[in-house]
Coordinates of C-alpha atoms and ligand atoms in Angstrom, one line a residue:
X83 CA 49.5 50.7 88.9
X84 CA 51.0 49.6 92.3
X85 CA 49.2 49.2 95.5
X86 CA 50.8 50.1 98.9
X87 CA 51.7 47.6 101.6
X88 CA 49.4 46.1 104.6
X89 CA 52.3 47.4 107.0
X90 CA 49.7 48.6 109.8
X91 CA 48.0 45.6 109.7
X92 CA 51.4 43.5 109.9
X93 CA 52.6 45.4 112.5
X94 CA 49.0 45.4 114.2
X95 CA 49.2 41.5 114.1
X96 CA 53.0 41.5 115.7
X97 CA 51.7 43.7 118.5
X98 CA 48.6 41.9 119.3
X99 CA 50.9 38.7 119.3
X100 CA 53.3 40.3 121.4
X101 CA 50.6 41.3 123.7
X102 CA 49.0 37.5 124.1
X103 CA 52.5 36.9 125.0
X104 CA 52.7 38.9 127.1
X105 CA 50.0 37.8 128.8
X106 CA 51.0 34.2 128.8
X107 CA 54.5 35.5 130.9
X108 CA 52.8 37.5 133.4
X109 CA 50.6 34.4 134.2
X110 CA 53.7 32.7 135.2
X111 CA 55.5 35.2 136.9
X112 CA 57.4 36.9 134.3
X113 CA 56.9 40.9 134.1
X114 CA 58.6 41.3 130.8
X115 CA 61.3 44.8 131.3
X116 CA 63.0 46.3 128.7
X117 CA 65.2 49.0 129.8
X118 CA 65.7 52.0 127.3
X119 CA 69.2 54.0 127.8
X120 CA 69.1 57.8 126.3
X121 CA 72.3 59.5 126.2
X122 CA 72.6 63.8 125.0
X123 CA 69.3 65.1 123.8
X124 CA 69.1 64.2 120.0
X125 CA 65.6 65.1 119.3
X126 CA 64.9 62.8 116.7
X127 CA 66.1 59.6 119.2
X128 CA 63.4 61.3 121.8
X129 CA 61.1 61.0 119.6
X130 CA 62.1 57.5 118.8
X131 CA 62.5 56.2 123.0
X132 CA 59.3 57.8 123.8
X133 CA 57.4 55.7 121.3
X134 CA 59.3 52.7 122.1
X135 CA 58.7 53.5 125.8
X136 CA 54.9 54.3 125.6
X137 CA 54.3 51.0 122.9
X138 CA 55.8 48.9 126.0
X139 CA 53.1 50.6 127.9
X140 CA 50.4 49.5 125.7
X141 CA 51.3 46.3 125.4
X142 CA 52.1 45.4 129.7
X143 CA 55.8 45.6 129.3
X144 CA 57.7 47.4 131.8
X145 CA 59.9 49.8 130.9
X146 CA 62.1 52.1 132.1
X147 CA 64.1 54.6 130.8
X148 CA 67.7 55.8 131.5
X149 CA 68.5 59.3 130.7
X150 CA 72.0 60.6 130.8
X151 CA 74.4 63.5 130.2
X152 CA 75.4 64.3 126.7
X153 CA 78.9 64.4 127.8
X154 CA 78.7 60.9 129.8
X155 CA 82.0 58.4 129.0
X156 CA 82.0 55.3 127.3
X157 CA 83.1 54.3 130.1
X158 CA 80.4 55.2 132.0
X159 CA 77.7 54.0 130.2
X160 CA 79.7 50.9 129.9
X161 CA 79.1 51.0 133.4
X162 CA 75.5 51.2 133.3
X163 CA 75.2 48.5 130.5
X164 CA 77.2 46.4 133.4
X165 CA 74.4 46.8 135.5
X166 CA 71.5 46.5 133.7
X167 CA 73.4 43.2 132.1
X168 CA 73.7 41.8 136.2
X169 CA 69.8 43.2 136.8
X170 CA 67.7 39.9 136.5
X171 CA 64.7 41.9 136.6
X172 CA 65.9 43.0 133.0
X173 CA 65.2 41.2 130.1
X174 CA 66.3 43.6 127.3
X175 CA 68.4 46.3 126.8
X176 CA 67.9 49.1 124.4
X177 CA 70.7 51.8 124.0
X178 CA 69.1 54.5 121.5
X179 CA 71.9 55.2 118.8
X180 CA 73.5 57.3 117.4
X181 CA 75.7 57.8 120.1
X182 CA 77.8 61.0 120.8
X183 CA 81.0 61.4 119.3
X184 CA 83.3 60.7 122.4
X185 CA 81.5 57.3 123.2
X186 CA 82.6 54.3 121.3
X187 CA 79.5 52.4 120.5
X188 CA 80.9 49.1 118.7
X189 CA 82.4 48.8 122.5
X190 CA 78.9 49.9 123.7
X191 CA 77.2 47.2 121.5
X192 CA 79.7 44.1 122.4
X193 CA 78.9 45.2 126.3
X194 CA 75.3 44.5 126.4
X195 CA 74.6 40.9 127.0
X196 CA 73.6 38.9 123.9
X197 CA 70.4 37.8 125.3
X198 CA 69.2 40.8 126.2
X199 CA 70.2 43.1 122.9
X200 CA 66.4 43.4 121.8
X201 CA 68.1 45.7 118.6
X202 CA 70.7 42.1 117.6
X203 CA 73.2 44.2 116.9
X204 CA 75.7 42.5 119.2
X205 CA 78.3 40.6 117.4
X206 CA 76.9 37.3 118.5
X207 CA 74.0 37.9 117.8
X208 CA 75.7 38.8 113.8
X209 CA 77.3 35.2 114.0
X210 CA 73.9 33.5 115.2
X211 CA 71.8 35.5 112.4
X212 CA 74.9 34.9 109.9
X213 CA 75.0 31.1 111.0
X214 CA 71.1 30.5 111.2
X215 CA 70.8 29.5 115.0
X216 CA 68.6 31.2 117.3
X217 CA 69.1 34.8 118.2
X218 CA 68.2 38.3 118.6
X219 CA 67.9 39.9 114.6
X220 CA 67.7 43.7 114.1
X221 CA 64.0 44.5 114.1
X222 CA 63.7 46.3 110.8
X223 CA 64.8 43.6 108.7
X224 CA 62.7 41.0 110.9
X225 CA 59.7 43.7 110.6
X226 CA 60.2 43.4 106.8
X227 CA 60.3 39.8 107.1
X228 CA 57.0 39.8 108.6
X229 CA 55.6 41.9 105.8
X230 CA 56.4 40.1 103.3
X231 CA 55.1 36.7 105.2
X232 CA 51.7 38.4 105.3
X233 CA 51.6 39.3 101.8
X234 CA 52.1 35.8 101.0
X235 CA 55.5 36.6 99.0
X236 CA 56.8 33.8 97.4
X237 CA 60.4 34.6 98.1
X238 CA 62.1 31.0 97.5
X239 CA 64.0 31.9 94.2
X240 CA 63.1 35.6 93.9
X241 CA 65.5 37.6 92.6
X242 CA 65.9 40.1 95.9
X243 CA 67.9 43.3 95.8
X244 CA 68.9 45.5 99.2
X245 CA 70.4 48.7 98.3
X246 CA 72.6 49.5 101.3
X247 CA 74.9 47.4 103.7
X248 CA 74.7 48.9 106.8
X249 CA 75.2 46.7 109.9
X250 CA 71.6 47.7 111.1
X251 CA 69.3 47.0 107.9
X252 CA 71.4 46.3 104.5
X253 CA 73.4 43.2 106.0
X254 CA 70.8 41.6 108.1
X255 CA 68.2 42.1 105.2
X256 CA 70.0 40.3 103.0
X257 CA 70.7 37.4 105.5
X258 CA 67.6 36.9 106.2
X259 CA 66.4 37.0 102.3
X260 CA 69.4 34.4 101.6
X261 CA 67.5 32.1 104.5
X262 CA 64.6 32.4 102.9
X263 CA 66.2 31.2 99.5
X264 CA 66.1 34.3 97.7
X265 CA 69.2 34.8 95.5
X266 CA 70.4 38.3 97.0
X267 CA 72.3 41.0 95.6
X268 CA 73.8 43.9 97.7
X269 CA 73.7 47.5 95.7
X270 CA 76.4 50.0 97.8
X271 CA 77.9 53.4 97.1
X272 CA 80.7 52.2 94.8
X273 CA 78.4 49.6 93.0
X274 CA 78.8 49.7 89.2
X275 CA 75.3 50.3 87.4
X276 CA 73.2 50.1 90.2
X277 CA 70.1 50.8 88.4
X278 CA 70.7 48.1 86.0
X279 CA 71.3 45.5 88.3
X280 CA 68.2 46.4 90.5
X281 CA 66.3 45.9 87.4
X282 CA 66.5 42.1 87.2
X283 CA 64.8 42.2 91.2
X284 CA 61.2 40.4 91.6
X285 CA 62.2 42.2 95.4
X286 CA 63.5 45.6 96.2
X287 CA 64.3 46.9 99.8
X288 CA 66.0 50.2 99.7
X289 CA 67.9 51.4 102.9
X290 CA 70.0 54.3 101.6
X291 CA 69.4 57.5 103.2
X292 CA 69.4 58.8 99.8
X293 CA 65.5 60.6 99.2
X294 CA 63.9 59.5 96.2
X295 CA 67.5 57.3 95.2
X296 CA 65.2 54.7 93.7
X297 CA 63.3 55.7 90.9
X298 CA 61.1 53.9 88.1
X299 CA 63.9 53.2 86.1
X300 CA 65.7 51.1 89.2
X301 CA 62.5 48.7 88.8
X302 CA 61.4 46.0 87.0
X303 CA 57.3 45.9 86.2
X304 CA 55.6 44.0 88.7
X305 CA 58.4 44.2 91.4
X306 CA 58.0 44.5 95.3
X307 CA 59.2 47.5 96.4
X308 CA 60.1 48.1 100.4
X309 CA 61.1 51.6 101.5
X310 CA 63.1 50.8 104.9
X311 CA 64.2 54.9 104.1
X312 CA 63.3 57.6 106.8
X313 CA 64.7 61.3 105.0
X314 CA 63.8 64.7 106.4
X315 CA 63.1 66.8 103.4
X316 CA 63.5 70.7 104.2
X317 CA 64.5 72.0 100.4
X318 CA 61.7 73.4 97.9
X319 CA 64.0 72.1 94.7
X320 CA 63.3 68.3 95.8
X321 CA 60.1 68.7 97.5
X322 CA 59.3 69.6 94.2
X323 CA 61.4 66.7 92.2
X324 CA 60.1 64.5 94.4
X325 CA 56.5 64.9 95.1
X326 CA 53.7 65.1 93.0
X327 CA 52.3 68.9 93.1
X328 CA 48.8 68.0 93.7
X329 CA 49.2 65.6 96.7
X330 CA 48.3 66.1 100.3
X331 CA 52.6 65.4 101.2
X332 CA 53.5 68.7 99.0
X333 CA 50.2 70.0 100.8
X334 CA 51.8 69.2 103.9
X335 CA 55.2 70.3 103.4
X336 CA 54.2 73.6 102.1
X337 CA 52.4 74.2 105.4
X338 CA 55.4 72.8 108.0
X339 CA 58.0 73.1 105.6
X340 CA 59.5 70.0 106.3
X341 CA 57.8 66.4 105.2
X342 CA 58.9 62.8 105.7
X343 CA 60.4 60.6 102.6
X344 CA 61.7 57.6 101.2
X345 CA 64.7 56.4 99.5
X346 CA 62.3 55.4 96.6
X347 CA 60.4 57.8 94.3
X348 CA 57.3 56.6 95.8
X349 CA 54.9 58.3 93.4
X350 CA 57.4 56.9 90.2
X351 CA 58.1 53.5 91.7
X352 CA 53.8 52.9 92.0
X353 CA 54.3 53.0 88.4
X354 CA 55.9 50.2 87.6
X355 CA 55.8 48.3 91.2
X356 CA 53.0 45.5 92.0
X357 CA 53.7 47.4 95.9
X358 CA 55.8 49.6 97.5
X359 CA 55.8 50.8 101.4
X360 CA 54.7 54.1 102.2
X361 CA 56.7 56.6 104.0
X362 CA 55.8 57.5 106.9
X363 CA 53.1 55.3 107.8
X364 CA 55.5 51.6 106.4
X365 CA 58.3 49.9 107.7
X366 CA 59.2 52.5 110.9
X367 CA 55.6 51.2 112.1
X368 CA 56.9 47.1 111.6
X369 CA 60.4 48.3 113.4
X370 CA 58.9 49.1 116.7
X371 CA 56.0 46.7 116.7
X372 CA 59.1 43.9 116.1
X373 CA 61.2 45.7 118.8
X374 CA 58.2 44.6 120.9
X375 CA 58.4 41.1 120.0
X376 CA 62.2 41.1 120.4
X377 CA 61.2 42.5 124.4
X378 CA 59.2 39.5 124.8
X379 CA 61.4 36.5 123.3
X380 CA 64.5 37.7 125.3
X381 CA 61.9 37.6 128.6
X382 CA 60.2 34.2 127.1
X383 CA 64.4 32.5 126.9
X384 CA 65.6 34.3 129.9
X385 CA 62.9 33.5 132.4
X386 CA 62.5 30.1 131.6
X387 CA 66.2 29.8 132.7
Ligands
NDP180 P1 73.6 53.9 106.6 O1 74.0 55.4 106.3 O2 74.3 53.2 107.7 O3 73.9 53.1 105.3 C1 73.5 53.5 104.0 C2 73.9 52.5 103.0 O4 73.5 53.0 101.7 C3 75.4 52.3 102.9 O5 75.7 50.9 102.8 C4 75.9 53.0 101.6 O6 76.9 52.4 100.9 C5 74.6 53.0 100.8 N1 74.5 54.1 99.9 C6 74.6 55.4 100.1 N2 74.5 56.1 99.0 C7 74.3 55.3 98.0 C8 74.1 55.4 96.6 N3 74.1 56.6 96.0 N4 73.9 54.3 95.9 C9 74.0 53.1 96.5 N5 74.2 52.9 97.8 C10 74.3 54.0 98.5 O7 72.0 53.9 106.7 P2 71.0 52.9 107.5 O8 71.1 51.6 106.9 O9 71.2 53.1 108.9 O10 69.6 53.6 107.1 C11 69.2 53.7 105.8 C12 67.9 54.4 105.7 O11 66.9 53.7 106.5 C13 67.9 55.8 106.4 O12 67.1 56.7 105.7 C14 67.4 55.6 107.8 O13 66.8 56.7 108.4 C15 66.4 54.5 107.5 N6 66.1 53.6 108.6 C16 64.7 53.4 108.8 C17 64.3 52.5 109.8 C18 62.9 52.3 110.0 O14 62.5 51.8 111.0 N7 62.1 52.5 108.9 C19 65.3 51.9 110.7 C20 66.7 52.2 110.4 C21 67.0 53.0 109.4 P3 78.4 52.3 101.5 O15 78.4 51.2 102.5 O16 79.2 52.0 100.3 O17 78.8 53.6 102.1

């Protein structure tokens, strides 16, 4: 039977490193300043930038928060990007995606100066990750990184499969497995026998978007299972597929109708799995508390300029 992940303490431990950090900046001068950019009135990305804004607070680092017209240009937030790019005061900048349709955010993303793009999605920051050399890395996979440190995984050799490729988590993941001498296979949307293939992994992550995608029979006994996944389930058919009937989740979904879950069959997957990341409560708790640390590298290499 499988045990969940120490994610709170890992992502305890980044923020209590973060805030000694911090710490250590302010006593030579440095206010660390990350600068948060909110365009149109996605609730889920408020809900996202007011965490992000009030862990900042907890931790000493200033933040502040731009919040503009759904209808704003690229143009015009290009603009603004500009600005906070020329603002030395500014040490990272944070523009919540997605974006609305009219704005083009790979432009968005190449605008921001690479030393201040706390998310590393900035095409030089790619290259640095994709090279090894020094950079800003997406904090999910970074977050996950730190996980697995914790848990004392011996990844050198592992077999490690990432099911998704997306610029954000899939890609990134698997760089940073490859550095770490795991032998990495990518699982997409047109891959042939995916199950099969993630079989032979000592190391799962799944970043999908598809609920429950990853069942038992995607896993090998004894695997390490991270759910990077974050699905909004609102349909009583896969509540029910998914969720054990008995469990306080279907407890809480029956009461809000609505309930938070995985790309892996979590309650399938503990199974066969040595671990596997809850959801909520996992790797969305390591993604801010690395976001944090990525505030204070970018104020640690830009002050010392
Ligand atoms: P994207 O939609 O950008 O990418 C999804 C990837 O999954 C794609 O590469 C796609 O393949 C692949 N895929 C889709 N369906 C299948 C399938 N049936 N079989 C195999 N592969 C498939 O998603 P993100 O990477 O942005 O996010 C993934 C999940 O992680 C989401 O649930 C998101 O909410 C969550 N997330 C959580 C975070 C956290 O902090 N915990 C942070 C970021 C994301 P293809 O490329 O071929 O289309």
């Amino acid at each position: 039977m499988g045990k969940r992940w120490p994610c709170k303490a890992t992502a305890e431990r980044l923020l209590n490193e973060s805030k000694s950090r911090v710490t250590e900046l302010k006593n030579k001068g440095i206010e660390p300043h990350l600068a948060v950019v909110l365009v149109g009135d996605n609730p889920a990305s408020k809900v996202y930038v007011s965490n992000k804004v009030k862990t900042c607070e907890s931790l000493g680092i200033r933040s502040t928060f731009h919040k503009l017209e759904a209808t704003t240009s690229t143009d015009d937030l290009l603009r603004i990007v500009d600005e906070l790019n020329h603002d030395a005061s500014v040490h990272g900048i944070l523009v919540q995606l997605p974006l609305p349709p009219q704005i083009d955010e790979s432009r968005i993303i190449s605008g921001i100066e690479p030393d201040k793009d706390v998310d590393g999605f900035h095409p030089v920051n790619v290259g640095r990750l994709s090279l090894g050399e020094p950079g800003l890395v997406p904090c999910t996979p970074m977050g996950v990184m730190a996980l697995l440190a914790d848990c004392g995984a011996e990844l050198s050799g592992m077999h490690a499969v990432v099911v998704g490729r997306s610029n954000i988590v899939g890609k990134p993941m698997a760089q940073l497995l490859l550095k770490a001498n795991c032998t990495v296979s990518i699982i997409h949307s047109r891959t042939k026998n995916p199950a099969e293939l993630c079989r032979q992994a000592d190391l799962v992550v799944a970043a999908v978007g598809r609920p429950g995608l990853v069942d038992a029979s995607w896993i090998k006994e004894g695997a390490l299972v991270v759910d990077v996944g974050i699905n909004e389930i609102t349909d009583d058919a896969l509540a029910e597929k998914l969720i054990p009937a008995d469990s306080k989740k279907m407890a809480a979904y029956r009461k809000n109708g609505r309930v938070l879950y995985g790309d892996v069959h979590y309650a399938s997957a503990l199974g066969r799995a040595e671990m596997v990341t809850p959801v909520p409560g996992g790797v969305g708790k390591l993604t801010i508390a690395q976001l944090m640390a990525n505030c204070v590298l970018a104020a640690e290499r830009l002050g010392s300029r």
